[in-house]
Coordinates of C-alpha atoms in Angstrom, one line a residue:
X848 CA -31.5 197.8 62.9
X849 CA -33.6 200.6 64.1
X850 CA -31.7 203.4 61.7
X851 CA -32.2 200.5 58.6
X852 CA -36.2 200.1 59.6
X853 CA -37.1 203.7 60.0
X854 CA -35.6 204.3 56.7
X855 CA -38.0 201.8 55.0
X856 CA -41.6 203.3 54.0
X857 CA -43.6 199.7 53.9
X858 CA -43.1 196.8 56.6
X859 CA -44.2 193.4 57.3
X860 CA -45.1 193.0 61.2
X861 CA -46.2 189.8 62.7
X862 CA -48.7 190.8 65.8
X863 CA -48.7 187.8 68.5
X864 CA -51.6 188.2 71.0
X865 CA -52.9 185.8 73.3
X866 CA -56.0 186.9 75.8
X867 CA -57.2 186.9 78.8
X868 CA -59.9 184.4 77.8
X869 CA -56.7 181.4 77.6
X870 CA -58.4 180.2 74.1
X871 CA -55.2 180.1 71.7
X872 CA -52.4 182.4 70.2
X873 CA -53.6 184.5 67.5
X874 CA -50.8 185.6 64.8
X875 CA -51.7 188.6 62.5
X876 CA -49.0 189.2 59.7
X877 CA -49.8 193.3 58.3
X878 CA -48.1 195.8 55.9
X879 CA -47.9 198.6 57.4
X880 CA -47.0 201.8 55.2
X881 CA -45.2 205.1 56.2
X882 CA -45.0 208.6 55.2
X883 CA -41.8 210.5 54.9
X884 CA -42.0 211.8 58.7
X885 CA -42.7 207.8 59.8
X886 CA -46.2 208.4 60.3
X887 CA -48.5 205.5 59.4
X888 CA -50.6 206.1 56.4
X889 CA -52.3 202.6 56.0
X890 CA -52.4 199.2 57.8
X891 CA -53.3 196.0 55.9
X892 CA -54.2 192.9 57.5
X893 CA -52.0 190.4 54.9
X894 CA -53.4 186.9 57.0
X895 CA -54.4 185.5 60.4
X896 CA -54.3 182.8 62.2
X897 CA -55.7 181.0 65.7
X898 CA -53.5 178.0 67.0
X899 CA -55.9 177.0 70.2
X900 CA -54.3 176.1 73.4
X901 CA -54.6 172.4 74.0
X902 CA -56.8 171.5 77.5
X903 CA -53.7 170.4 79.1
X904 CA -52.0 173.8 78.5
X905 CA -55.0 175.7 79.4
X906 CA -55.5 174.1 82.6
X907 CA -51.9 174.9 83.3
X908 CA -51.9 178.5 82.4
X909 CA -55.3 178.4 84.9
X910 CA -53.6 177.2 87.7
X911 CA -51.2 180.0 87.3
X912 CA -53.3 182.9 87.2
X913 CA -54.6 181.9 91.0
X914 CA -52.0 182.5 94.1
X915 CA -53.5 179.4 95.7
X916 CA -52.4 177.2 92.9
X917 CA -49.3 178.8 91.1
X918 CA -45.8 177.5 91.7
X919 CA -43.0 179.3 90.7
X920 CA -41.2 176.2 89.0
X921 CA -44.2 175.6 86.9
X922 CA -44.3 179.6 85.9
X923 CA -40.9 179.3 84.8
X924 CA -41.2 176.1 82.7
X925 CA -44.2 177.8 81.0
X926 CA -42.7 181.5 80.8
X927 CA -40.3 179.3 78.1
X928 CA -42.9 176.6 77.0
X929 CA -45.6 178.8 76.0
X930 CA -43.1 180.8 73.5
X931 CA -42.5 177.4 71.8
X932 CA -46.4 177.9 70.8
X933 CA -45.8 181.4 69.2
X934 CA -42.8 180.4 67.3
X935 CA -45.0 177.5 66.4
X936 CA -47.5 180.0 65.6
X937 CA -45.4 182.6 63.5
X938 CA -44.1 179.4 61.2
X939 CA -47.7 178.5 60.5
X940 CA -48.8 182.2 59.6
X941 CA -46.0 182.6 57.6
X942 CA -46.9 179.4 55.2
X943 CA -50.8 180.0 54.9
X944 CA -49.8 183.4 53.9
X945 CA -46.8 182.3 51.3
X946 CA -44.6 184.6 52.8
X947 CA -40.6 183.9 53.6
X948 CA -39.4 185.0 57.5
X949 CA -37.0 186.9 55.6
X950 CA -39.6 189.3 53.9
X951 CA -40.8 190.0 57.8
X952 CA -39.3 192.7 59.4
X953 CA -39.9 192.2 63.2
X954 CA -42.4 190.3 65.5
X955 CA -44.4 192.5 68.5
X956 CA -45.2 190.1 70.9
X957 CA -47.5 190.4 73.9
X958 CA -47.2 187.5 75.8
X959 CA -49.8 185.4 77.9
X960 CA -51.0 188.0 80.9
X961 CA -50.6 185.9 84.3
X962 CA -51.1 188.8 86.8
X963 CA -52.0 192.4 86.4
X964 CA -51.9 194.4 89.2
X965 CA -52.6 198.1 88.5
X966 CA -53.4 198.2 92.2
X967 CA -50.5 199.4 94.1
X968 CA -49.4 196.9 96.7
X969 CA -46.8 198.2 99.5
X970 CA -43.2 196.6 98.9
X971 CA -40.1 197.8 101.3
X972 CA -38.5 200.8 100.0
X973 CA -34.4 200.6 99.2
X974 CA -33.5 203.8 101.1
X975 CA -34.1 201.3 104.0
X976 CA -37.4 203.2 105.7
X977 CA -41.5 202.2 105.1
X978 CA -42.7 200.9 102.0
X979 CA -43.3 201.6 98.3
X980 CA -46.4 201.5 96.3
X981 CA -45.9 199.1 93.7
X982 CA -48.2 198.6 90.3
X983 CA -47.3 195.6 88.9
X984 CA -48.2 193.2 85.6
X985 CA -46.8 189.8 84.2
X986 CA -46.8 188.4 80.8
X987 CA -45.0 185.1 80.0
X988 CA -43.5 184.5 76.7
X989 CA -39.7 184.8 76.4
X990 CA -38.8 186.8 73.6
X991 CA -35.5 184.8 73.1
X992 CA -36.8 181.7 72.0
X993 CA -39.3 182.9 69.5
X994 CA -35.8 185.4 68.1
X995 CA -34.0 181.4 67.7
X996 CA -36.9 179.5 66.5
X997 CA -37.9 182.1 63.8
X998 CA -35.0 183.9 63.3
X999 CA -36.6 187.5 63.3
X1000 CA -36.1 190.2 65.5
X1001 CA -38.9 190.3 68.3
X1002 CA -40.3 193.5 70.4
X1003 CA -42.4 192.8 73.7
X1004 CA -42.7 193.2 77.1
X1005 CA -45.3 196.4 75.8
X1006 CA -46.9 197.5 79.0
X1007 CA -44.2 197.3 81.5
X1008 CA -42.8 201.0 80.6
X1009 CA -46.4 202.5 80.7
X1010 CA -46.5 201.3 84.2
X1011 CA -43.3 202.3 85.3
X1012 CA -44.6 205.7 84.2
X1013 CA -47.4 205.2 86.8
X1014 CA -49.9 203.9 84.2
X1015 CA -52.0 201.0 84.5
X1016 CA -50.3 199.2 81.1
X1017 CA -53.6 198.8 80.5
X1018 CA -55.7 198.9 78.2
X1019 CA -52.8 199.2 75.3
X1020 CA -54.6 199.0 72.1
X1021 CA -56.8 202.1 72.0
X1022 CA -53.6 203.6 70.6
X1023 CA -53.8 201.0 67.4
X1024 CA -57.8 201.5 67.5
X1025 CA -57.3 205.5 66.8
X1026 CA -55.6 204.7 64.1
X1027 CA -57.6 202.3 62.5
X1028 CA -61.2 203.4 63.4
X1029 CA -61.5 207.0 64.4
X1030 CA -63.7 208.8 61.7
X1031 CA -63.9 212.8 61.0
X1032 CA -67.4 212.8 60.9
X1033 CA -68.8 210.5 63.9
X1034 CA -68.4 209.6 67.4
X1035 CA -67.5 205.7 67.6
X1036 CA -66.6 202.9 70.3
X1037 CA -64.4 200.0 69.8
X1038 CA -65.8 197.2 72.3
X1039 CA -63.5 194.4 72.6
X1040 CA -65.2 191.1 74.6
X1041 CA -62.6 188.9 75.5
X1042 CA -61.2 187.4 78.9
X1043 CA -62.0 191.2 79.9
X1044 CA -64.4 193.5 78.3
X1045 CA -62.2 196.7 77.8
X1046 CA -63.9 200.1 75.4
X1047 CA -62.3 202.5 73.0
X1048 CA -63.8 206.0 73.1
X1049 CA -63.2 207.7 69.8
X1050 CA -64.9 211.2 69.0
X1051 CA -65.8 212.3 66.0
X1052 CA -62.2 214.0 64.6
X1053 CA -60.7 213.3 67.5
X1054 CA -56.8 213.4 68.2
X1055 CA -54.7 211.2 70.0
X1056 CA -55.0 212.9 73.4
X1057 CA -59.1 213.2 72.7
X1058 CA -59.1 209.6 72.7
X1059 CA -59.8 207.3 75.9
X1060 CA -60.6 203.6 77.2
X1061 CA -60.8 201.7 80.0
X1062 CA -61.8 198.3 80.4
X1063 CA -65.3 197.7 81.6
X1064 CA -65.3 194.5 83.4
X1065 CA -65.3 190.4 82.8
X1066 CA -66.0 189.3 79.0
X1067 CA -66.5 185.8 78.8
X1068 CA -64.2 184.9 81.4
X1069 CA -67.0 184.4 84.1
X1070 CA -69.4 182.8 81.6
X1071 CA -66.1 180.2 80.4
X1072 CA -65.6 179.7 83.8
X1073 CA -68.7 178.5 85.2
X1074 CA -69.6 176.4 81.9
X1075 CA -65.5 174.8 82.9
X1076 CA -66.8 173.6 86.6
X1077 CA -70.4 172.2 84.7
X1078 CA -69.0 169.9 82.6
X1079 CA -65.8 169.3 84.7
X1080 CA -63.5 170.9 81.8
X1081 CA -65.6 168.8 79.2
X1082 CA -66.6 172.1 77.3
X1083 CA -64.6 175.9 78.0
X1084 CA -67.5 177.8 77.0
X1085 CA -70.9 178.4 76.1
X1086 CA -71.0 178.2 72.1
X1087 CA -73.1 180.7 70.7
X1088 CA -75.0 181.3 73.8
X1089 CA -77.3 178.7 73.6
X1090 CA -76.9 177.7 76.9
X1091 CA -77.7 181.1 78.8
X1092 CA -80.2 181.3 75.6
X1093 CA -82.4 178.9 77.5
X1094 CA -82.4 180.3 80.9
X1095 CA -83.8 183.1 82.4
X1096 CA -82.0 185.7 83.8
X1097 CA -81.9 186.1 87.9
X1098 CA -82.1 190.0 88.9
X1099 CA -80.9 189.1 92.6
X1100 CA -77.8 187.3 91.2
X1101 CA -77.2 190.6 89.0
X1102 CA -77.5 192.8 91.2
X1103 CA -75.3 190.6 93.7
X1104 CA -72.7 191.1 90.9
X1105 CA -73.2 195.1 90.0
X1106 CA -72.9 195.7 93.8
X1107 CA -68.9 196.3 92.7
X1108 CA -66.8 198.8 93.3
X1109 CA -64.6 198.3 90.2
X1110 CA -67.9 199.5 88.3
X1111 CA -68.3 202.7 90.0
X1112 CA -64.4 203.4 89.8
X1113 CA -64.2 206.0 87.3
X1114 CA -61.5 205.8 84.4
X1115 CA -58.8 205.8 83.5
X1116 CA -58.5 202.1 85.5
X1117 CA -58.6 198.5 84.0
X1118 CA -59.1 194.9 85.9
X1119 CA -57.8 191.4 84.9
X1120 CA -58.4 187.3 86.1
X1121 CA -57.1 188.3 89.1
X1122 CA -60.5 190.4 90.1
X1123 CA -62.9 188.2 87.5
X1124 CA -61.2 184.6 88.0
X1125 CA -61.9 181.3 89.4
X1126 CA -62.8 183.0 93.0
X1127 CA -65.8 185.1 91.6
X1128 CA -66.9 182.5 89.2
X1129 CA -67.3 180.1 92.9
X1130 CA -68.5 182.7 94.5
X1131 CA -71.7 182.8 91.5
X1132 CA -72.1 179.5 91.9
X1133 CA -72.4 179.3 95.8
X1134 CA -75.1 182.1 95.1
X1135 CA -76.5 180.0 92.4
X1136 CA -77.3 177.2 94.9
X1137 CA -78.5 178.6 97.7
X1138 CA -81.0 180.0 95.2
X1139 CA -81.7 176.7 93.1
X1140 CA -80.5 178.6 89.9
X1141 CA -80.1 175.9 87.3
X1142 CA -77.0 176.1 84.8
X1143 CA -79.0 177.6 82.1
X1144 CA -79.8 180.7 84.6
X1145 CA -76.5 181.0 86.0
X1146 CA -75.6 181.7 82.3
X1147 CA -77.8 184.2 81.7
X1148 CA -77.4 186.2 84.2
X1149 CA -73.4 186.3 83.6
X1150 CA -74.2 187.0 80.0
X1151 CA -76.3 189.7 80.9
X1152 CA -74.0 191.2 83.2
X1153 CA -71.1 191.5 80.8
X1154 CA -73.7 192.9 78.5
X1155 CA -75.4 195.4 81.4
X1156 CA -71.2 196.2 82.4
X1157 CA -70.5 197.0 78.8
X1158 CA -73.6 199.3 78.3
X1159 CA -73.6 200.9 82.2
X1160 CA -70.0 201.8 81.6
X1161 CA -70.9 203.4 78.3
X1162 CA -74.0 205.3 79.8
X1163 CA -71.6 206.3 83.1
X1164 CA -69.0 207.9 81.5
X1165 CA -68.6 207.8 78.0
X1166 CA -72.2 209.3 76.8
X1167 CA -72.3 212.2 78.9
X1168 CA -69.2 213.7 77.8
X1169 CA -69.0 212.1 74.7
X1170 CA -71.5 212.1 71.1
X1171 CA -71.5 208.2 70.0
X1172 CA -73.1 206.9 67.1
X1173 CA -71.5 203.3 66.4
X1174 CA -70.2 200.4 68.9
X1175 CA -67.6 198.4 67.0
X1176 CA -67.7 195.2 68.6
X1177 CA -64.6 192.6 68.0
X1178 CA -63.0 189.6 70.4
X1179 CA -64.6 186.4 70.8
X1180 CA -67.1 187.3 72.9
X1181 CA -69.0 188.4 69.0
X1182 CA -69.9 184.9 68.4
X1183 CA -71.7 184.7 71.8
X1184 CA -75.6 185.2 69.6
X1185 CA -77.3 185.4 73.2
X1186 CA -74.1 188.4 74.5
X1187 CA -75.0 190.4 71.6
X1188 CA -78.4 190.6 71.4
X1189 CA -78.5 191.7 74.8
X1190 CA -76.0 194.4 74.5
X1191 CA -78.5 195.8 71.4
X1192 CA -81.4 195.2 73.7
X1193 CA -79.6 197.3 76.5
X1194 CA -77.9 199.9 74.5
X1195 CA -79.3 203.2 73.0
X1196 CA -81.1 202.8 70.1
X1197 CA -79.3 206.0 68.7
X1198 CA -75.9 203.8 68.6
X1199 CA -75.3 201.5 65.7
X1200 CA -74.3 198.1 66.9
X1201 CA -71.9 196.6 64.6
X1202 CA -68.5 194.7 64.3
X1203 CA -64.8 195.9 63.2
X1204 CA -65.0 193.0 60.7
X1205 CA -67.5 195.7 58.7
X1206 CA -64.7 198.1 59.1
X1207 CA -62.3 195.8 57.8
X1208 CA -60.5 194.4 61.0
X1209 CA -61.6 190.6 61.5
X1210 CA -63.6 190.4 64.7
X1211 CA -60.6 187.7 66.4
X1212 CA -57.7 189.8 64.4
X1213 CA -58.0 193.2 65.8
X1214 CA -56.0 193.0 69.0
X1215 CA -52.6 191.2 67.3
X1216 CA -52.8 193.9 64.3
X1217 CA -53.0 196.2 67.2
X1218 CA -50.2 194.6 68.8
X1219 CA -48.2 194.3 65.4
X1220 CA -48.6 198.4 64.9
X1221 CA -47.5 198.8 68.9
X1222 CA -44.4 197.3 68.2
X1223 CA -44.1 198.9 64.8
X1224 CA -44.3 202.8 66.9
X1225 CA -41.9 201.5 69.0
X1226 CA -39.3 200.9 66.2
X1227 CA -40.3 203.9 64.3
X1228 CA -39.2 206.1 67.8
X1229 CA -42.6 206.8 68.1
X1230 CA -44.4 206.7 71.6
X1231 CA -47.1 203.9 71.2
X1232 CA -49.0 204.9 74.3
X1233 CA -51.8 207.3 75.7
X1234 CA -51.2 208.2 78.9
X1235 CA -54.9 209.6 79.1
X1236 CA -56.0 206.1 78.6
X1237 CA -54.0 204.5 81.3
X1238 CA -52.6 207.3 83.7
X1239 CA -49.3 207.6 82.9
X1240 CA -47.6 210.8 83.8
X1241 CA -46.2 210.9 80.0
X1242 CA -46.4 209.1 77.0
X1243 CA -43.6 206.6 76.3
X1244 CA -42.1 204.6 74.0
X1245 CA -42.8 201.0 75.2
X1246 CA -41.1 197.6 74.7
X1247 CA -38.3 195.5 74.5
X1248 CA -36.3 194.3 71.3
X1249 CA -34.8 190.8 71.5
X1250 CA -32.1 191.3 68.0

């Protein structure tokens, strides 16, 4: 297979992504075109889809994400069950868009993140004496079914080698964002709000190894959270905003929340559910209490500090180093009305506030297109990481192909 793709200068990729914010499976089928040397000369976004996780399978993948409340028979069951969804998935892309399987090359797929730990832990050491230090990340999703139920080849697994490299596997995409956004002429972010907020430094002309990210702390996984425990599971977040839209935001309760190592950490370094889960959504709602904060509050304030964590992080250490003139804003977090405007309200007024649908890349498509070109490098024999982004000693080509 590989010497038969490389040889081909256009390609159909399916991307298969599903976040940190446990909304859905989002399928992005793209024709990607090569030059002679393999080197991608365009991306084209052919037709997307979202298939939304049901509450029952949310709730499950929930209880997995937390030690207290995994079990290892149910993380097996759904390491096979949840691939049943992106088969599902890649059958219903390839109808809206008219397309046969066997016009699609290959499928990249990331999986469903259940732990990332880019904190080493100790783990005893095979040459019998002390311990290791161990970086560690899991996303379900087993390859194998999706290869039977479709029929295509499938590449994932995608962050595994970065870490083995002594990376953090994290954040991945920047690589697909140099490629789709980067400009000659101006200095631009890619912000993505999902699960986790994670931003995309891109100077003006820069090169792969100019280009950095990092992810700058919980998305709208605090504010899904906490509107989750409200209306007991009723409603998994805040539409729009217009719940934090009529509260007012509580400075103690931000502060509270800044007071965070993780926000002082300099990059390269990234964070997951693990760090910004179900424990720190309780532990804003015990604050809330003791303080009489009504729902409304408690929203705004975690809306405003996912917009004041985006901004801070840019201010910290992107702007001093780093000429900016547009955010490109994408993930779900861009249909939060009340998020947004308080990112513009916090962020230079020299910096353009605007989405990666203006750029071409729907706001919801941009992370399986990046996905889908991640698998594509990989096939080409091209590394599909930056180890300036993540920490890796080296750049590496990264996943696994299911044939």
């Amino acid at each position: 297979m590989w010497e038969a793709y490389r040889s081909k200068r256009e390609h159909l990729v399916i991307g298969l992504m599903s976040g940190t914010s446990l909304d859905g499976t989002d399928a992005a089928l793209v024709h990607i075109q090569t030059d002679e040397h393999g080197a991608m000369q365009r991306m084209e976004l052919v037709d997307f889809i979202c298939t939304p996780y049901t509450n029952e399978l949310r709730e499950r993948l929930i209880r997995l994400c937390s030690p207290e409340t995994a079990r290892v028979d149910e993380l097996t069951t759904a390491h096979f069950g949840v691939s049943e969804w992106y088969a599902q998935s890649v059958q219903e892309l390839l109808q809206s868009a008219g397309v046969s399987s066997g016009q699609v090359d290959v499928i990249s797929m990331h999986g469903q993140t259940i732990w990332h730990a880019p904190v080493p832990s100790a783990f005893p050491s095979p040459l019998g004496t002390g311990s290791l230090k161990v970086s560690s990340t899991l996303q379900i999703g087993e390859c194998a079914v999706v290869r039977e139920r479709t029929g295509l080849p499938v590449i994932g697994n995608l962050r595994a080698r970065d870490m083995a490299a002594g990376g953090e596997g994290a954040p991945l995409t920047p690589y697909a964002d140099a490629l789709m956004f980067r400009s000659a002429t101006e200095g631009r972010l890619v912000q993505n709000i999902g699960g986790i907020g994670n931003v995309t430094v891109l100077p003006a002309g820069s090169s792969e190894t100019e280009v950095s990210a990092f992810d700058t702390g919980p998305g709208n996984m605090v504010i899904d959270a906490l509107v989750r425990h409200a209306t007991e599971g009723k409603q998994h977040y805040d539409p729009n905003g217009s719940i934090a839209a009529k509260g007012t935001v509580h400075p103690e309760l931000v502060a509270y929340c800044l007071n965070d190592d993780y926000f002082r950490r300099h990059p390269p370094k990234s964070t997951g559910r693990e760090v910004y889960g179900a424990d720190y959504a309780k532990r804003l709602m015990e604050f809330a209490a003791l303080h009489d904060l009504s729902l409304e509050d408690l929203l705004a304030s975690a809306t405003w500090l996912t917009a004041e964590t985006i901004v801070r992080a840019v201010e910290d250490f992107v702007l001093p180093k780093t000429s900016i003139s547009a955010m490109l804003t994408c993930g779900g977090g861009t249909s939060n009305d009340t998020l947004m405007k308080m990112i513009r309200l916090r962020l230079p007024e020299s910096i353009r506030l605007k989405r990666t649908a203006d750029y071409g890349v729907p706001d919801d498509a941009r992370e399986a297109m990046g996905f889908a070109l991640l698998g594509h490098e990989a096939l080409m024999g091209r590394t599909n990481t930056l180890p300036d982004v993540t920490g890796a000693a080296h750049a590496v080509i990264s996943g696994h192909l299911t044939l």
